CSV table of C-alpha atoms in Angstrom, one decimal:
chain,number,residue,atom,x,y,z
X,268,MET,CA,-70.4,56.4,196.8
X,269,ILE,CA,-72.9,58.7,194.7
X,270,ASN,CA,-75.9,56.2,193.1
X,271,GLY,CA,-78.3,58.3,190.5
X,272,ILE,CA,-80.4,58.2,187.6
X,273,TYR,CA,-79.9,59.9,184.1
X,274,THR,CA,-82.4,60.4,181.3
X,275,LEU,CA,-82.3,62.2,178.1
X,276,ALA,CA,-84.9,64.9,177.2
X,277,ASN,CA,-85.9,68.0,175.4
X,278,ASP,CA,-89.3,70.1,175.8
X,279,VAL,CA,-90.9,67.6,173.0
X,280,VAL,CA,-90.9,64.7,175.8
X,281,TYR,CA,-92.2,67.0,178.4
X,282,ASP,CA,-95.1,65.1,179.3
X,283,GLN,CA,-93.1,62.2,179.6
X,284,LEU,CA,-90.2,63.4,181.2
X,285,ILE,CA,-93.2,64.8,184.2
X,286,ALA,CA,-94.6,61.1,184.1
X,287,LEU,CA,-91.1,59.5,184.8
X,288,LEU,CA,-90.1,61.8,187.4
X,289,ASN,CA,-93.0,61.5,189.4
X,290,SER,CA,-92.8,57.6,189.3
X,291,ILE,CA,-89.3,57.6,190.2
X,292,GLU,CA,-90.6,59.7,193.3
X,293,VAL,CA,-93.2,57.5,194.0
X,294,ASN,CA,-91.7,54.1,193.6
X,295,ALA,CA,-88.3,54.0,194.0
X,296,GLY,CA,-88.3,53.2,197.6
X,297,ARG,CA,-85.9,56.3,198.7
X,298,GLU,CA,-84.7,59.6,197.7
X,299,ILE,CA,-82.7,59.1,194.6
X,300,PRO,CA,-81.1,62.0,192.8
X,301,VAL,CA,-81.9,62.1,189.2
X,302,CYS,CA,-79.9,64.3,186.4
X,303,VAL,CA,-81.6,65.1,182.9
X,304,ILE,CA,-79.2,65.1,179.9
X,305,PRO,CA,-80.4,67.6,177.4
X,306,TYR,CA,-81.0,66.2,173.8
X,307,ASP,CA,-80.7,69.8,172.2
X,308,GLU,CA,-81.7,73.1,173.1
X,309,ARG,CA,-84.9,72.8,173.5
X,310,LEU,CA,-85.2,73.0,177.2
X,311,ASP,CA,-87.4,75.9,178.6
X,312,LYS,CA,-90.3,73.8,180.3
X,313,VAL,CA,-87.6,71.0,181.3
X,314,ARG,CA,-85.3,73.7,183.0
X,315,ALA,CA,-88.6,75.1,184.8
X,316,GLU,CA,-89.5,71.6,185.8
X,317,VAL,CA,-85.7,71.2,187.4
X,318,ALA,CA,-85.8,73.8,189.0
X,319,ARG,CA,-89.3,73.2,191.0
X,320,ARG,CA,-87.6,69.8,192.0
X,321,ASP,CA,-84.9,69.5,194.7
X,322,HIS,CA,-83.1,66.2,193.7
X,323,VAL,CA,-83.5,66.6,190.0
X,324,THR,CA,-80.6,68.6,188.3
X,325,LEU,CA,-79.9,69.2,184.5
X,326,PHE,CA,-76.8,67.8,183.1
X,327,GLU,CA,-74.5,70.9,181.9
X,328,GLU,CA,-71.2,69.9,181.6
X,329,SER,CA,-70.4,70.7,178.1
X,330,ASP,CA,-67.0,69.3,177.3
X,331,SER,CA,-68.6,65.7,178.0
X,332,ILE,CA,-71.5,66.7,175.4
X,333,ALA,CA,-69.1,68.0,173.1
X,334,TYR,CA,-66.7,64.7,173.6
X,335,TRP,CA,-69.7,62.0,172.9
X,336,ASP,CA,-71.0,63.7,169.9
X,337,ASP,CA,-67.8,63.9,168.5
X,338,PHE,CA,-67.2,60.3,169.5
X,339,ALA,CA,-70.1,59.2,167.7
X,340,THR,CA,-69.8,61.5,164.3
X,341,GLN,CA,-66.4,59.8,164.1
X,342,VAL,CA,-68.0,56.3,164.3
X,343,TRP,CA,-70.8,57.1,162.2
X,344,LYS,CA,-68.9,59.7,159.4
X,345,ASN,CA,-66.3,56.8,159.1
X,346,TYR,CA,-69.0,54.0,158.4
X,347,PRO,CA,-70.2,54.3,154.4
X,348,ARG,CA,-73.2,52.0,154.3
X,349,ALA,CA,-74.7,54.3,157.2
X,350,GLN,CA,-74.1,57.2,155.2
X,351,THR,CA,-75.5,55.7,151.9
X,352,ASN,CA,-78.5,54.1,153.5
X,353,TRP,CA,-79.7,57.3,155.4
X,354,ARG,CA,-78.7,59.8,152.4
X,355,LYS,CA,-81.1,57.5,150.0
X,356,ARG,CA,-83.8,57.5,152.9
X,357,GLY,CA,-83.4,61.7,153.2
X,358,LEU,CA,-82.5,60.9,156.9
X,359,SER,CA,-79.3,63.0,158.4
X,360,GLU,CA,-75.8,62.0,157.4
X,361,LEU,CA,-75.7,61.9,161.0
X,362,TYR,CA,-79.0,60.0,162.3
X,363,ARG,CA,-80.3,60.4,165.6
X,364,LEU,CA,-76.9,61.8,166.9
X,365,PRO,CA,-78.0,63.4,170.5
X,366,MET,CA,-79.0,60.0,171.3
X,367,HIS,CA,-75.4,58.8,172.2
X,368,ARG,CA,-75.7,61.6,175.0
X,369,LYS,CA,-76.7,58.8,177.0
X,370,LEU,CA,-73.0,58.6,177.6
X,371,CYS,CA,-72.6,61.4,179.2
X,372,GLY,CA,-73.4,59.7,182.5
X,373,LEU,CA,-70.0,57.8,182.1
X,374,ASP,CA,-68.5,61.5,183.1
X,375,GLY,CA,-71.3,63.0,185.5
X,376,SER,CA,-71.3,62.6,189.1
X,377,PHE,CA,-72.7,59.2,190.0
X,378,ASP,CA,-70.6,56.7,190.7
X,379,LYS,CA,-73.4,54.2,189.6
X,380,PHE,CA,-76.4,55.0,187.9
X,381,ILE,CA,-79.4,53.7,185.9
X,382,TYR,CA,-80.1,55.3,182.7
X,383,PHE,CA,-83.8,55.7,181.9
X,384,ASP,CA,-85.1,56.7,178.5
X,385,ALA,CA,-87.8,59.5,178.9
X,386,ASP,CA,-90.6,57.1,177.7
X,387,THR,CA,-90.4,54.9,181.0
X,388,LEU,CA,-92.1,54.5,184.1
X,389,LEU,CA,-90.2,53.2,187.4
X,390,MET,CA,-92.6,50.6,188.8
X,391,SER,CA,-90.6,49.3,192.1
X,392,PRO,CA,-87.5,49.9,194.0
X,393,ILE,CA,-84.1,49.7,192.5
X,394,ASP,CA,-81.7,49.2,195.1
X,395,TYR,CA,-81.1,45.4,194.0
X,396,ILE,CA,-79.7,47.3,190.5
X,397,TYR,CA,-77.3,49.3,192.4
X,398,GLU,CA,-76.1,46.3,194.6
X,399,LYS,CA,-75.7,44.5,191.5
X,400,LEU,CA,-73.2,46.6,189.8
X,401,ASP,CA,-70.8,45.9,192.7
X,402,SER,CA,-70.0,42.7,190.8
X,403,PHE,CA,-70.7,43.5,187.3
X,404,ASP,CA,-70.2,46.1,185.1
X,405,TRP,CA,-73.4,46.8,183.0
X,406,VAL,CA,-76.9,45.5,183.9
X,407,VAL,CA,-79.9,45.6,181.9
X,408,HIS,CA,-83.2,44.2,182.2
X,409,ASP,CA,-84.8,43.1,179.0
X,410,PHE,CA,-85.7,40.4,176.8
X,411,GLN,CA,-84.0,41.9,173.9
X,412,TYR,CA,-81.6,38.9,173.3
X,413,LYS,CA,-85.0,36.9,172.8
X,414,SER,CA,-85.6,39.5,169.3
X,415,GLU,CA,-83.8,39.1,165.8
X,416,LEU,CA,-80.5,40.0,165.9
X,417,LYS,CA,-80.7,42.3,163.0
X,418,TYR,CA,-82.1,45.1,165.2
X,419,ILE,CA,-78.6,44.9,166.9
X,420,PHE,CA,-76.1,44.0,164.5
X,421,ASP,CA,-76.9,43.2,160.8
X,422,ALA,CA,-73.8,42.4,159.2
X,423,PRO,CA,-73.3,38.9,157.0
X,424,GLN,CA,-72.9,36.0,159.9
X,425,GLU,CA,-69.2,35.4,158.9
X,426,PHE,CA,-68.5,38.7,159.7
X,427,LEU,CA,-69.9,39.1,162.9
X,428,HIS,CA,-68.4,35.5,164.1
X,429,GLN,CA,-64.7,37.4,163.5
X,430,ILE,CA,-65.7,40.3,165.7
X,431,PHE,CA,-68.2,38.5,168.6
X,432,SER,CA,-68.3,35.0,170.0
X,433,GLU,CA,-71.8,33.0,169.2
X,434,GLU,CA,-72.3,32.8,172.9
X,435,ASN,CA,-72.3,36.7,173.2
X,436,LEU,CA,-74.5,37.4,170.2
X,437,GLN,CA,-77.0,35.0,171.4
X,438,ASN,CA,-77.3,36.4,175.0
X,439,LYS,CA,-75.6,39.7,175.8
X,440,VAL,CA,-77.5,42.1,173.3
X,441,PHE,CA,-79.8,44.2,175.3
X,442,CYS,CA,-82.0,47.6,174.6
X,443,ALA,CA,-80.3,51.0,175.1
X,444,GLY,CA,-83.5,52.6,176.6
X,445,TRP,CA,-82.8,51.4,179.9
X,446,PHE,CA,-79.3,50.2,181.3
X,447,ALA,CA,-77.5,50.6,184.6
X,448,THR,CA,-73.3,51.0,185.0
X,449,LYS,CA,-70.5,52.9,186.7
X,450,LYS,CA,-68.7,56.1,186.2
X,451,HIS,CA,-65.8,55.7,183.8
X,452,VAL,CA,-66.6,52.1,182.9
X,453,PHE,CA,-64.6,52.4,180.0
X,454,SER,CA,-61.1,54.1,180.1
X,455,GLN,CA,-59.8,56.5,177.6
X,456,GLU,CA,-57.4,53.5,176.4
X,457,MET,CA,-60.6,51.4,175.9
X,458,LEU,CA,-62.4,54.0,174.1
X,459,ALA,CA,-59.6,55.0,171.6
X,460,ASN,CA,-59.2,51.1,171.0
X,461,LEU,CA,-63.0,50.9,170.2
X,462,LEU,CA,-62.8,53.9,168.3
X,463,GLU,CA,-59.7,52.6,165.9
X,464,LYS,CA,-61.6,49.4,165.5
X,465,LEU,CA,-64.8,50.8,164.1
X,466,LYS,CA,-63.0,53.4,162.1
X,467,ALA,CA,-61.1,50.5,160.6
X,468,GLY,CA,-64.1,49.0,159.4
X,469,GLU,CA,-66.0,47.1,162.4
X,470,ALA,CA,-68.5,49.6,162.4
X,471,GLU,CA,-69.9,47.4,159.2
X,472,VAL,CA,-71.7,45.2,162.0
X,473,MET,CA,-73.8,47.5,163.1
X,474,ALA,CA,-77.3,48.1,162.5
X,475,LEU,CA,-78.7,51.6,160.9
X,476,GLY,CA,-82.3,51.8,162.7
X,477,GLY,CA,-81.0,52.6,166.2
X,478,PRO,CA,-77.6,54.0,165.8
X,479,ASP,CA,-77.2,54.4,169.6
X,480,GLN,CA,-78.7,51.0,170.5
X,481,SER,CA,-76.1,49.1,167.9
X,482,LEU,CA,-73.1,51.2,169.0
X,483,PHE,CA,-73.7,50.7,172.8
X,484,ASN,CA,-74.1,46.8,172.4
X,485,TYR,CA,-70.7,47.0,170.4
X,486,MET,CA,-69.2,48.8,173.0
X,487,VAL,CA,-69.9,46.2,176.2
X,488,LEU,CA,-69.1,43.2,173.8
X,489,GLN,CA,-66.1,44.1,172.2
X,490,SER,CA,-64.5,45.9,175.4
X,491,GLY,CA,-65.0,42.6,177.8
X,492,ILE,CA,-66.4,44.4,180.5
X,493,SER,CA,-68.6,42.1,182.8
X,494,TYR,CA,-72.6,42.3,181.8
X,495,TYR,CA,-75.4,41.1,183.4
X,496,ASN,CA,-79.1,40.8,182.4
X,497,PHE,CA,-81.9,40.0,184.9
X,498,ALA,CA,-83.9,38.8,182.2
X,499,TYR,CA,-81.6,36.2,181.1
X,500,HIS,CA,-79.8,35.2,184.6
X,501,ASP,CA,-82.5,35.5,187.3
X,502,LEU,CA,-85.7,34.3,185.7
X,503,GLU,CA,-87.5,34.1,188.9
X,504,ARG,CA,-87.1,37.9,189.3
X,505,ALA,CA,-87.4,38.9,185.7
X,506,THR,CA,-90.8,40.2,184.2
X,507,GLY,CA,-91.7,42.1,181.0
X,508,SER,CA,-91.3,45.7,180.6
X,509,HIS,CA,-92.4,46.8,176.7
X,510,TRP,CA,-96.1,48.2,176.5
X,511,SER,CA,-97.2,45.5,174.2
X,512,SER,CA,-97.2,42.8,177.1
X,513,LYS,CA,-100.2,41.8,179.3
X,514,PHE,CA,-100.2,43.5,182.8
X,515,ASP,CA,-101.9,43.8,185.6
X,516,VAL,CA,-102.6,46.8,187.5
X,517,VAL,CA,-102.8,47.4,190.9
X,518,ASP,CA,-102.7,50.9,192.2
X,519,ASN,CA,-101.2,52.4,189.2
X,520,VAL,CA,-98.4,49.6,189.5
X,521,LEU,CA,-97.9,47.0,186.7
X,522,TYR,CA,-97.2,43.3,187.8
X,523,ASP,CA,-96.4,40.3,185.3
X,524,GLN,CA,-97.8,37.1,186.7
X,525,GLU,CA,-97.5,38.6,190.4
X,526,ARG,CA,-94.2,40.1,189.7
X,527,ARG,CA,-94.0,43.5,190.3
X,528,LEU,CA,-92.1,45.1,187.2
X,529,THR,CA,-89.0,47.0,187.5
X,530,TYR,CA,-90.2,49.6,184.9
X,531,LEU,CA,-91.8,50.1,182.2
X,532,HIS,CA,-90.9,51.2,178.3
X,533,TYR,CA,-92.8,52.9,176.0
X,534,MET,CA,-90.9,52.1,173.0
X,535,SER,CA,-91.6,53.3,169.7
X,536,ILE,CA,-95.0,55.3,170.5
X,537,GLY,CA,-94.1,58.7,169.4
X,538,ALA,CA,-93.9,61.8,171.9
X,539,SER,CA,-96.3,63.8,170.0
X,540,THR,CA,-99.1,60.9,171.0
X,541,PHE,CA,-98.3,61.3,174.7
X,542,THR,CA,-99.0,65.2,173.7
X,543,GLN,CA,-101.8,64.9,172.3
X,544,LEU,CA,-103.5,62.7,175.0
X,545,CYS,CA,-102.2,65.5,177.7
X,546,LEU,CA,-104.2,68.4,175.5
X,547,GLY,CA,-107.5,66.0,175.7
X,548,GLU,CA,-107.2,63.9,172.8
X,549,ASP,CA,-108.4,60.2,172.6
X,550,MET,CA,-104.9,58.3,172.1
X,551,ASN,CA,-105.2,54.7,172.5
X,552,ILE,CA,-101.8,54.3,174.4
X,553,PRO,CA,-101.6,51.2,176.4
X,554,TYR,CA,-102.1,51.6,180.2
X,555,ARG,CA,-103.3,54.9,179.5
X,556,ASP,CA,-104.7,55.7,182.9
X,557,VAL,CA,-101.4,54.5,184.5
X,558,PHE,CA,-99.4,57.1,182.6
X,559,LEU,CA,-101.9,59.5,183.3
X,560,HIS,CA,-101.6,59.0,187.1
X,561,TYR,CA,-97.6,59.8,186.7
X,562,ARG,CA,-98.3,62.3,184.5
X,563,TYR,CA,-100.6,64.5,186.7
X,564,LEU,CA,-99.5,63.4,190.1
X,565,LYS,CA,-98.3,66.7,191.3
X,566,SER,CA,-101.1,68.5,189.3
X,567,PRO,CA,-104.3,66.3,189.3
X,568,GLU,CA,-106.5,69.3,188.7
X,569,GLU,CA,-104.8,69.9,185.3
X,570,ARG,CA,-105.5,66.0,183.9
X,571,PRO,CA,-108.4,65.7,181.3
X,572,THR,CA,-111.4,64.7,182.5
X,573,SER,CA,-112.9,63.6,179.2
X,574,PHE,CA,-111.5,63.1,175.5
X,575,LYS,CA,-112.3,64.4,172.1
X,576,HIS,CA,-111.6,62.3,169.4
X,577,PRO,CA,-109.8,64.7,166.5
X,578,SER,CA,-112.2,66.4,164.1
X,579,LEU,CA,-112.3,65.5,160.6
X,580,LEU,CA,-110.8,68.8,159.8
X,581,MET,CA,-107.7,68.3,162.1
X,582,ASN,CA,-107.1,64.9,160.5
X,583,LEU,CA,-107.0,66.6,157.1
X,584,GLN,CA,-104.9,69.2,158.4
X,585,LYS,CA,-102.6,66.7,159.8
X,586,ASN,CA,-102.8,64.5,156.7
X,587,SER,CA,-102.1,67.6,154.4
X,588,THR,CA,-99.3,68.5,156.3
X,589,SER,CA,-97.7,65.3,156.3
X,590,PHE,CA,-98.5,64.8,152.5
X,591,VAL,CA,-96.7,68.1,151.8
X,592,ASN,CA,-93.8,67.4,154.3
X,593,LYS,CA,-93.3,63.9,152.4
X,594,LYS,CA,-93.6,65.7,149.1
X,595,ILE,CA,-91.0,68.3,149.7
X,596,GLY,CA,-88.9,65.7,151.5
X,597,ASN,CA,-89.1,63.5,148.4
X,598,ILE,CA,-87.9,66.5,146.1
X,599,LYS,CA,-85.0,67.1,148.3
X,600,LEU,CA,-84.0,63.6,148.1
X,601,LYS,CA,-84.0,63.3,144.5
X,602,TYR,CA,-81.8,66.6,144.3
X,603,ARG,CA,-79.2,64.8,146.8
X,604,ASN,CA,-79.1,61.8,144.9
X,605,PHE,CA,-78.5,63.8,141.7
X,606,LYS,CA,-75.9,65.8,143.3
X,607,ASP,CA,-74.3,62.7,144.0
X,608,LYS,CA,-74.3,61.1,140.9
X,609,LEU,CA,-72.9,64.4,139.1
X,610,ALA,CA,-70.0,64.1,142.2
X,611,GLN,CA,-69.1,60.1,140.9
């Protein structure tokens, strides 16, 4: 039985990936193998980093990557509302498709695994998570169920209740940035059945802002696999995990009312913000010193010792580039909408 950790990354999130890997090495409590699933082909720095680490590998099972790319493509290509919405917003018709590659872990070498988004930091040993997988198929530790349901499912209530029970909608939704499960938890028969239902119209329940998160929630709830959330079922152990919460910092570990966090998630903070910070720009990132501690744990001599505010010229360049890109995007969007009207 092999337990491991997966994450999804490319060179764009390189600084975050380094911080995550170092936090795992320091805080996991024991040696745990980590496998990096490629978000895309921008991997020069990632490959070099993987080669430097004894217990980190790169996921290179191309058949699995192709399978999950195709699975997600079939789901979203057959979801008219998603296609119309994304087209009007000037987004790709397969918006954030590589995020679904998180599911490649279901085909990998780890019998039990925990998935971490690259913008997370491990804060404590996680053997208790693997132990919980002896009793449940899908394990999470977050308070997504307290947020508005529209971030997961945004169909009319009557349609939602045709597909899911009220109980599941109230307490079994989760954040897709961190979860634990088992190899082949969905059988091929299950997957074929889920895909058939989605293509037949059940995809209409899914929200469009985070496609992978909506799809994973649908798959877990609709398949009926067993589910456990520490933040719902075990409040004595539960802690927050989102960067917006107020935590105490002790020796670069975060605590929530004296309870050690399992992980910290920098959800919604763009990768460029971390890149700029590591280049010495004064970026306002919560728990900044904690992030920098793990990012430069193995290379303290490279850690910025002072931070400068972006110059007026740099801000002007960024704003000008953003303005031009928006104008170009608007022109392209108007052209696509014009073509769509002609085709009707």
